[in-house]
Amino acid sequence: MSSSTSDAPKGLRTGTLSTADISFFVVSAAAPLTVMAGVAPIAVVLGGIGAPAGYLLAGVTLAVFAVGFTTMSRHVKSGGAFYAYITRGLGKPVGIAAALLAMLGYNGMEIGVYGLLGTATADTAQALWGVDIPWLPVSLAGLLLIWYGGFRSIDFGAKLLGVLLVAETGILVLLAGGVLLDGGANGLSLASFTPGNVLVPGSAAVLAFAFAAFTGFESTVIYRREARDPNRTVPRATYIAVTFLGLFYAFVVWTVIQAFGDDTVVRAATDDPGGLFFAAITTYVGAWAADLMHILIVTSVLASLLAFHNAINRYGLALAEEGVLPKALGRVHPRHRSPYLAGILQTALGAAVVLAFAAAGADPYQQLLLWVNTPGMIGLMVLQLLAALAVPLFFRRISHDEGPLRTVVAPVTAFVLLAGAITLVALNVELFTGASATVNTVLLALVPAVFVLGLLLAYRLRRTRPEIYANFAAEPEADEPETVEPEAAAPETEKTAEGASSSCPHPTSSSSTPVSAIPSSPAPLPSPSATD
């Protein structure tokens, strides 16, 4: 019999996740039902009947981003995802700053949603049974439930998210089917997509909400080490996620507009934004479906929490393996093959933030959700921007046979479009937070502050721990279940950027909840062409 050491698993469970499994993680993080029922009515109020086009435009922009992003994924095999990509294109200081920004972004997007879980559950209990329940015990119970889901194997999480995602999208398909079969309030109309209804004063705000609704779609690459045939699975899951979300969001919003009619839907959304979807499904399907939608909103929030929790744990694992975080966080459970210590730490952090807001008497929706989500959303948008910029710079430094459309045209176009999206969010930040100018300034400043802190950490690592700095975001050992180029060839073909060998109303959405953006110009970046 082998020794216990040899029997112990070396790391995450490789070759486990299919394209569908990874798609479930990504789409679940976006929480389609809560995006629609909670935030889409606000988009209708602001942008009128042209709101569906905003989701299509956001989807197209992110699909363009995915072209360069997934092309680079075939050449970068690190488990660090965003920060590894940014390191290869923009250099180690920017990559280390991006790693801190990723932890801020994903933690912010998850922890704030525990406030939403508490309020959504309380709203559901009140609507269905007339019972008032406090939000804090629900949020704390949710922390334990999500910890357990992350503790179990990744395939357990994929199966669970698959069931929850089918349920939440199914209720929206049921609503859409009822409206289409009945012909809507005044017959079906495509006026939502005409230029006169799309190009209105509120369209910029709609676009800001629409981009927020896609949060987490890029996390496909985080699961690279656990994917089957990552070079094919990861790009497929990315394209499936962004295409599905863009088309599904636009379709559902359009059908709800048809449910009320082009002439009356804006007034209905203004009068009762939180009840718009429930009123539509009650009319076209039945009261039972509205009750079911209340329950599925809670499960939608849980699915989003679990998806983000798994992503955070894998970022923590990657940074522990890098030596940036304590090595203990890199431990993998011997049976479930999950980064369980990273999960415990993340859960403890979430509990500390939730309890701190509760002790301060903060509102779980207006403060815990919106204020914590805001820097999270900002951070992820900036990471997308930096990743888009990293793609062409990375491909300039290596020998490859990729075409210029994928390596230059698409990523540069995505960079310009994402810069515009961040500007739109920043200009409309008060719509996302509902906070004072002072609070908004603090929330907006958090991301550049963390980025600068990351740059300082990078320079400190270079001085005090040069071996950690030198190996940051290096290529892993050839242990993935895929066909890759021989590792020995990497130093001849790929060089890192450092010149070294590359070995609103309740409920709302975790991903489209009112959140904010960063200043359009983050802290100056060191020249990616300079050596360290």
XYZ file of C-alpha atoms in Angstrom:
532
model
C 0.000 0.000 0.000
C 1.219 3.518 -0.717
C 2.272 5.711 2.103
C -0.126 8.215 3.535
C 1.864 10.948 1.937
C 1.505 9.498 -1.499
C -2.168 8.803 -0.914
C -2.857 12.403 0.038
C -4.297 14.489 -2.799
C -1.913 17.083 -4.149
C -4.474 19.791 -4.686
C -7.832 20.618 -6.181
C -9.877 17.937 -7.916
C -8.699 18.185 -11.524
C -10.653 17.197 -14.610
C -13.984 17.539 -12.792
C -15.933 20.485 -14.207
C -17.622 20.419 -17.594
C -18.565 23.453 -19.679
C -22.067 23.301 -18.186
C -20.722 23.121 -14.616
C -18.546 26.211 -15.033
C -21.412 28.020 -16.756
C -23.618 27.284 -13.736
C -21.071 28.896 -11.405
C -20.762 31.983 -13.561
C -24.427 32.567 -14.368
C -25.446 31.814 -10.774
C -23.073 34.536 -9.552
C -24.999 37.008 -11.706
C -28.289 35.943 -10.021
C -30.615 36.397 -13.038
C -33.879 36.334 -11.093
C -32.860 38.997 -8.605
C -31.362 41.080 -11.419
C -34.709 41.014 -13.191
C -37.208 41.277 -10.351
C -35.141 43.664 -8.251
C -33.321 46.013 -10.604
C -34.764 45.775 -14.120
C -37.856 47.813 -13.089
C -35.533 50.677 -12.124
C -33.893 50.438 -15.540
C -37.360 50.762 -17.100
C -38.110 53.819 -14.964
C -34.857 55.486 -16.030
C -34.645 54.395 -19.657
C -38.233 53.776 -20.628
C -39.188 50.970 -22.980
C -35.710 51.024 -24.564
C -34.215 49.390 -21.450
C -33.836 45.903 -23.034
C -31.359 47.298 -25.577
C -29.054 48.343 -22.733
C -28.599 44.710 -21.700
C -27.836 43.736 -25.294
C -25.212 46.481 -25.633
C -23.563 45.485 -22.361
C -23.528 41.858 -23.481
C -21.901 42.754 -26.799
C -19.198 44.782 -25.032
C -18.353 41.939 -22.660
C -18.407 39.408 -25.496
C -15.752 41.515 -27.241
C -13.748 41.510 -24.004
C -14.096 37.718 -23.825
C -12.398 37.293 -27.211
C -8.973 38.456 -26.050
C -9.505 37.186 -22.500
C -10.204 33.596 -23.554
C -7.444 33.669 -26.179
C -4.964 34.551 -23.457
C -6.384 31.746 -21.277
C -4.849 29.221 -23.652
C -1.389 30.595 -22.854
C -1.699 31.377 -19.112
C -2.367 28.354 -16.943
C -1.979 29.940 -13.500
C -4.817 29.569 -11.002
C -4.550 33.285 -10.275
C -6.937 34.216 -13.096
C -7.225 38.009 -13.343
C -4.032 38.871 -11.502
C -2.004 36.305 -13.464
C -3.225 37.723 -16.769
C -2.519 41.279 -15.683
C 0.939 40.317 -14.416
C 1.882 38.802 -17.777
C 0.843 41.918 -19.648
C 1.449 44.840 -17.295
C 4.151 43.607 -14.928
C 4.454 42.198 -11.430
C 3.718 45.420 -9.477
C 0.435 45.907 -11.311
C -0.310 42.171 -11.047
C 0.162 42.144 -7.280
C -2.009 45.252 -6.977
C -4.605 43.457 -9.114
C -4.488 40.468 -6.744
C -5.446 42.701 -3.809
C -8.104 44.339 -5.943
C -9.534 40.931 -6.837
C -9.838 40.000 -3.166
C -11.582 43.307 -2.473
C -13.856 42.883 -5.484
C -15.034 39.338 -4.913
C -15.301 39.704 -1.123
C -17.258 42.928 -1.525
C -19.631 41.322 -4.004
C -20.283 38.408 -1.661
C -20.286 39.820 1.858
C -22.684 42.662 1.118
C -25.182 40.171 -0.282
C -25.692 38.643 3.157
C -27.652 41.804 3.892
C -29.759 41.120 0.813
C -30.289 37.527 1.931
C -31.670 38.745 5.247
C -34.009 41.338 3.731
C -35.154 39.121 0.839
C -35.993 36.305 3.238
C -37.828 38.703 5.555
C -39.779 40.130 2.615
C -40.713 36.631 1.444
C -41.883 35.571 4.904
C -43.988 38.710 5.189
C -45.473 38.374 1.696
C -46.351 34.678 1.985
C -47.155 34.141 5.645
C -47.447 37.582 7.207
C -44.563 36.796 9.561
C -41.918 39.321 10.600
C -38.464 37.803 11.014
C -35.228 39.626 11.877
C -32.611 39.784 9.152
C -29.487 39.093 11.215
C -30.192 35.436 12.169
C -31.011 34.719 8.517
C -27.755 36.276 7.338
C -25.702 34.361 9.910
C -27.441 31.100 9.001
C -26.665 31.895 5.376
C -22.976 32.277 6.226
C -22.913 28.764 7.675
C -24.852 27.307 4.757
C -22.548 28.898 2.180
C -19.471 27.799 4.133
C -20.711 24.198 4.000
C -21.405 24.437 0.269
C -17.861 25.691 -0.331
C -16.395 23.051 2.007
C -17.898 20.234 -0.044
C -16.392 19.146 -3.348
C -16.578 21.402 -6.375
C -18.810 18.956 -8.245
C -21.289 19.079 -5.331
C -21.405 22.866 -5.689
C -21.849 22.616 -9.455
C -24.787 20.221 -9.122
C -26.442 22.379 -6.464
C -26.025 25.555 -8.495
C -27.338 23.782 -11.581
C -30.588 22.945 -9.783
C -31.002 26.436 -8.324
C -30.188 28.130 -11.627
C -32.688 26.034 -13.567
C -35.333 26.938 -10.992
C -34.747 30.691 -11.052
C -34.477 30.944 -14.822
C -37.428 28.598 -15.194
C -39.793 30.929 -13.345
C -38.755 33.795 -15.626
C -39.290 31.624 -18.713
C -42.727 30.745 -17.327
C -43.539 34.445 -16.983
C -42.296 35.206 -20.490
C -44.249 32.284 -21.932
C -47.458 33.445 -20.290
C -47.055 36.949 -21.704
C -46.215 35.730 -25.218
C -49.082 33.241 -25.334
C -51.549 35.898 -24.221
C -50.144 38.499 -26.617
C -49.302 41.034 -23.919
C -51.470 43.942 -22.887
C -51.843 45.491 -26.348
C -50.225 42.986 -28.679
C -46.494 42.363 -29.051
C -44.289 45.270 -30.133
C -40.614 45.707 -31.022
C -40.634 49.427 -30.245
C -38.132 48.775 -27.419
C -35.384 48.344 -29.991
C -36.004 51.380 -32.189
C -33.386 54.167 -32.028
C -35.918 56.712 -30.821
C -36.613 54.650 -27.688
C -33.044 53.483 -27.091
C -31.285 56.850 -27.430
C -33.026 58.711 -24.610
C -31.577 60.782 -21.732
C -31.795 57.872 -19.297
C -29.993 55.380 -21.533
C -26.617 56.042 -19.889
C -28.031 55.038 -16.500
C -29.582 51.925 -18.042
C -26.214 50.925 -19.478
C -24.613 51.350 -16.059
C -27.192 49.011 -14.494
C -26.821 46.591 -17.393
C -23.041 46.266 -17.011
C -23.486 45.666 -13.291
C -25.839 42.774 -14.081
C -23.008 40.721 -15.635
C -20.744 40.691 -12.587
C -18.756 37.501 -12.213
C -19.010 36.212 -15.789
C -15.220 36.392 -16.163
C -14.649 34.010 -13.232
C -14.640 31.021 -15.598
C -10.834 31.073 -15.647
C -10.685 30.668 -11.858
C -11.825 27.067 -12.316
C -9.170 26.211 -14.893
C -7.369 23.648 -12.740
C -10.625 21.829 -12.005
C -11.963 21.904 -15.568
C -11.994 19.123 -18.111
C -9.835 20.106 -21.087
C -9.422 23.732 -19.888
C -8.300 25.064 -23.272
C -11.764 24.261 -24.629
C -14.006 24.253 -21.545
C -13.076 27.667 -20.163
C -13.600 29.676 -23.393
C -16.848 27.844 -24.140
C -18.220 28.521 -20.654
C -17.241 32.199 -20.896
C -19.009 32.712 -24.223
C -22.053 30.730 -23.101
C -22.356 32.778 -19.918
C -22.071 36.223 -21.494
C -24.301 35.308 -24.471
C -26.960 33.729 -22.314
C -27.046 36.609 -19.845
C -27.196 39.303 -22.535
C -29.978 37.660 -24.545
C -31.912 36.407 -21.520
C -31.908 39.729 -19.707
C -33.030 41.628 -22.802
C -35.735 39.071 -23.598
C -37.205 38.992 -20.095
C -37.269 42.779 -19.711
C -38.919 43.075 -23.136
C -41.630 40.546 -22.225
C -42.439 42.379 -18.984
C -42.785 45.600 -20.974
C -45.240 43.755 -23.238
C -47.120 42.534 -20.166
C -48.038 46.115 -19.236
C -47.880 47.742 -22.681
C -45.461 50.302 -24.070
C -47.652 53.200 -22.957
C -48.195 52.180 -19.332
C -45.179 50.139 -18.187
C -43.090 53.136 -17.102
C -45.891 54.404 -14.882
C -46.400 50.919 -13.417
C -42.670 50.554 -12.718
C -42.525 54.007 -11.138
C -45.522 53.317 -8.881
C -44.310 49.921 -7.646
C -40.870 48.873 -8.965
C -40.489 46.056 -6.453
C -43.847 44.580 -7.401
C -43.633 44.909 -11.200
C -42.580 41.330 -11.933
C -44.875 39.885 -9.281
C -47.862 41.742 -10.721
C -46.994 40.518 -14.228
C -46.650 36.865 -13.270
C -49.829 36.980 -11.175
C -51.770 38.309 -14.166
C -50.344 36.036 -16.858
C -49.577 32.843 -14.907
C -51.274 32.912 -11.522
C -50.878 33.904 -7.879
C -49.163 30.598 -7.129
C -46.360 31.536 -9.503
C -45.863 34.864 -7.716
C -45.540 32.997 -4.413
C -43.024 30.650 -5.988
C -41.069 33.611 -7.366
C -40.750 35.024 -3.836
C -39.145 31.766 -2.674
C -36.900 31.447 -5.717
C -35.524 34.941 -5.186
C -34.129 33.721 -1.862
C -32.582 30.648 -3.493
C -31.215 32.886 -6.275
C -29.383 34.958 -3.675
C -28.025 31.786 -2.053
C -26.771 30.540 -5.421
C -24.999 33.832 -6.049
C -23.381 33.714 -2.619
C -22.096 30.186 -3.155
C -20.686 31.020 -6.581
C -18.770 34.028 -5.255
C -17.631 32.099 -2.178
C -16.069 29.397 -4.351
C -14.336 32.018 -6.512
C -12.912 33.809 -3.462
C -11.616 30.555 -1.973
C -9.714 29.753 -5.155
C -8.184 33.207 -5.292
C -7.105 32.768 -1.674
C -5.640 29.362 -2.490
C -3.704 30.779 -5.449
C -2.272 33.659 -3.406
C -1.298 31.273 -0.608
C 0.539 29.129 -3.140
C 2.263 32.289 -4.373
C 3.456 32.995 -0.824
C 1.603 36.331 -0.652
C -0.977 34.977 1.821
C -0.137 32.538 4.659
C 0.732 29.069 3.373
C -1.946 27.491 5.572
C -4.635 28.960 3.309
C -3.257 26.777 0.523
C -4.320 23.568 2.267
C -6.809 21.413 0.373
C -9.242 19.082 2.157
C -8.065 15.462 1.755
C -11.520 14.123 0.848
C -13.474 17.004 -0.690
C -10.417 18.524 -2.374
C -11.667 22.014 -1.525
C -9.600 24.973 -0.213
C -11.308 24.586 3.144
C -9.095 26.829 5.275
C -9.500 29.685 2.803
C -13.250 29.056 3.056
C -13.181 29.238 6.848
C -11.276 32.529 6.768
C -13.620 34.003 4.171
C -16.654 32.981 6.220
C -15.141 34.507 9.365
C -14.482 37.749 7.502
C -18.066 37.794 6.259
C -19.405 37.188 9.766
C -17.249 40.005 11.167
C -18.524 42.493 8.586
C -22.164 41.448 8.997
C -21.970 41.631 12.797
C -20.210 45.012 12.657
C -22.962 46.506 10.512
C -25.622 44.982 12.765
C -23.926 46.350 15.904
C -23.855 49.808 14.310
C -27.594 49.600 13.663
C -27.075 49.835 9.909
C -29.804 48.942 7.465
C -29.008 45.547 5.908
C -30.098 46.741 2.475
C -29.220 50.429 2.285
C -25.885 50.136 4.091
C -24.625 46.528 4.326
C -25.623 45.541 0.811
C -25.067 48.740 -1.133
C -22.027 50.095 0.660
C -20.113 46.811 0.703
C -21.136 45.827 -2.836
C -20.022 49.188 -4.217
C -16.225 48.778 -3.943
C -16.645 45.132 -4.942
C -18.327 46.045 -8.210
C -15.857 48.825 -8.869
C -12.913 46.505 -8.300
C -14.162 43.862 -10.720
C -14.836 46.404 -13.453
C -11.318 47.809 -13.095
C -9.872 44.300 -13.229
C -11.684 43.719 -16.512
C -10.267 46.981 -17.836
C -6.700 46.059 -16.831
C -7.079 42.539 -18.221
C -8.220 43.928 -21.576
C -5.137 46.170 -21.664
C -2.871 43.278 -20.674
C -3.864 41.074 -23.624
C -2.164 42.927 -26.515
C 0.915 43.691 -24.390
C 1.230 40.026 -23.466
C 1.026 38.804 -27.059
C 3.655 41.340 -28.149
C 6.163 39.533 -25.925
C 5.653 35.913 -26.949
C 5.788 33.799 -30.062
C 2.274 32.711 -31.023
C 0.040 31.899 -33.941
C -3.045 33.821 -32.771
C -4.553 36.338 -35.190
C -4.519 40.127 -34.673
C -8.306 40.206 -34.319
C -8.058 38.220 -31.088
C -4.836 39.687 -29.745
C -5.127 43.369 -30.650
C -8.401 44.513 -32.193
C -10.834 42.849 -29.775
C -8.964 43.639 -26.520
C -8.267 47.259 -27.478
C -11.920 47.723 -28.459
C -12.976 46.128 -25.182
C -10.644 48.437 -23.246
C -12.250 51.522 -24.805
C -15.791 50.221 -24.234
C -15.080 49.178 -20.644
C -13.539 52.576 -19.904
C -16.774 54.109 -21.121
C -18.799 51.732 -18.954
C -16.803 52.617 -15.843
C -17.317 56.295 -16.604
C -21.070 55.746 -16.912
C -21.194 53.963 -13.574
C -19.106 56.664 -11.882
C -21.320 59.440 -13.222
C -24.435 57.632 -11.991
C -23.047 56.386 -8.692
C -25.821 57.994 -6.637
C -28.360 55.776 -8.418
C -26.433 52.734 -7.265
C -25.750 53.653 -3.654
C -28.559 55.993 -2.632
C -25.941 57.565 -0.352
C -24.624 61.053 0.347
C -21.833 62.653 -1.646
C -19.406 62.026 1.228
C -20.196 58.325 1.397
C -19.977 58.028 -2.381
C -16.561 59.695 -2.368
C -15.274 57.243 0.231
C -16.671 54.259 -1.649
C -15.217 55.450 -4.938
C -11.819 56.052 -3.334
C -11.496 52.552 -1.883
C -10.492 50.898 -5.135
C -7.616 53.229 -6.086
C -6.514 53.135 -2.443
C -6.324 49.327 -2.475
C -4.575 49.434 -5.833
C -1.889 51.800 -4.505
C -1.547 49.597 -1.411
C -0.949 46.661 -3.751
C 1.787 48.557 -5.592
C 3.504 49.319 -2.274
C 3.215 45.652 -1.285
C 4.826 44.663 -4.584
C 7.825 46.922 -4.025
C 8.144 45.666 -0.451
C 8.090 42.038 -1.631
C 10.778 42.826 -4.208
C 13.037 44.171 -1.452
C 12.311 41.801 1.416
C 11.154 38.554 -0.233
C 12.720 38.548 -3.688
C 12.078 34.841 -4.246
C 8.333 35.335 -3.745
C 8.350 38.366 -6.017
C 10.365 36.620 -8.731
C 7.995 33.635 -8.874
C 4.744 35.585 -8.633
C 2.169 34.356 -11.198
C 4.658 31.828 -12.609
C 3.341 28.985 -14.719
C 2.344 25.921 -12.645
C 3.759 22.441 -12.936
C 2.386 20.477 -15.895
C -0.252 18.668 -13.838
C -3.419 19.666 -15.655
C -5.493 17.025 -17.476
C -4.915 18.612 -20.839
C -2.489 18.609 -23.707
C -0.028 21.445 -23.260
C 3.246 22.456 -24.772
C 6.278 20.894 -23.060
C 7.172 22.946 -20.034
C 10.789 23.147 -21.083
C 9.777 25.122 -24.147
C 8.119 27.878 -22.150
C 11.246 29.915 -21.416
C 12.018 30.004 -25.126
C 8.598 31.206 -26.220
C 6.940 33.102 -23.402
C 8.359 35.944 -21.403
C 6.675 37.619 -18.528
C 6.256 41.350 -18.336
C 9.318 41.372 -16.115
C 11.567 39.891 -18.759
C 11.848 36.588 -16.872
C 10.901 33.091 -17.917
C 7.210 32.284 -17.588
C 7.269 29.047 -16.064
C -33.073 49.649 -5.104
C -36.480 48.097 -3.926
C -36.379 44.786 -2.188
C -35.217 42.422 -3.381
C -32.353 43.307 -5.650
C -29.363 41.547 -7.076
C -25.973 40.658 -5.759
C -24.495 41.476 -9.084
C -26.646 44.322 -10.254
C -27.497 45.887 -6.973
C -26.821 49.586 -6.900
C -23.056 49.745 -6.780
C -20.563 52.321 -7.759
C -17.548 52.857 -9.930
C -14.053 54.212 -9.696
C -12.602 57.389 -11.007
C -12.018 56.953 -14.706
C -8.251 57.253 -14.145
C -6.766 54.925 -11.489
C -3.353 55.398 -9.950
C -0.565 55.650 -12.542
C 0.737 52.258 -13.553
C 4.433 51.432 -13.817
C 5.610 50.918 -17.352
C 4.927 47.280 -18.283
C 7.956 47.262 -20.498
C 10.390 48.082 -17.726
C 12.112 45.349 -15.819
C 11.865 45.173 -12.052
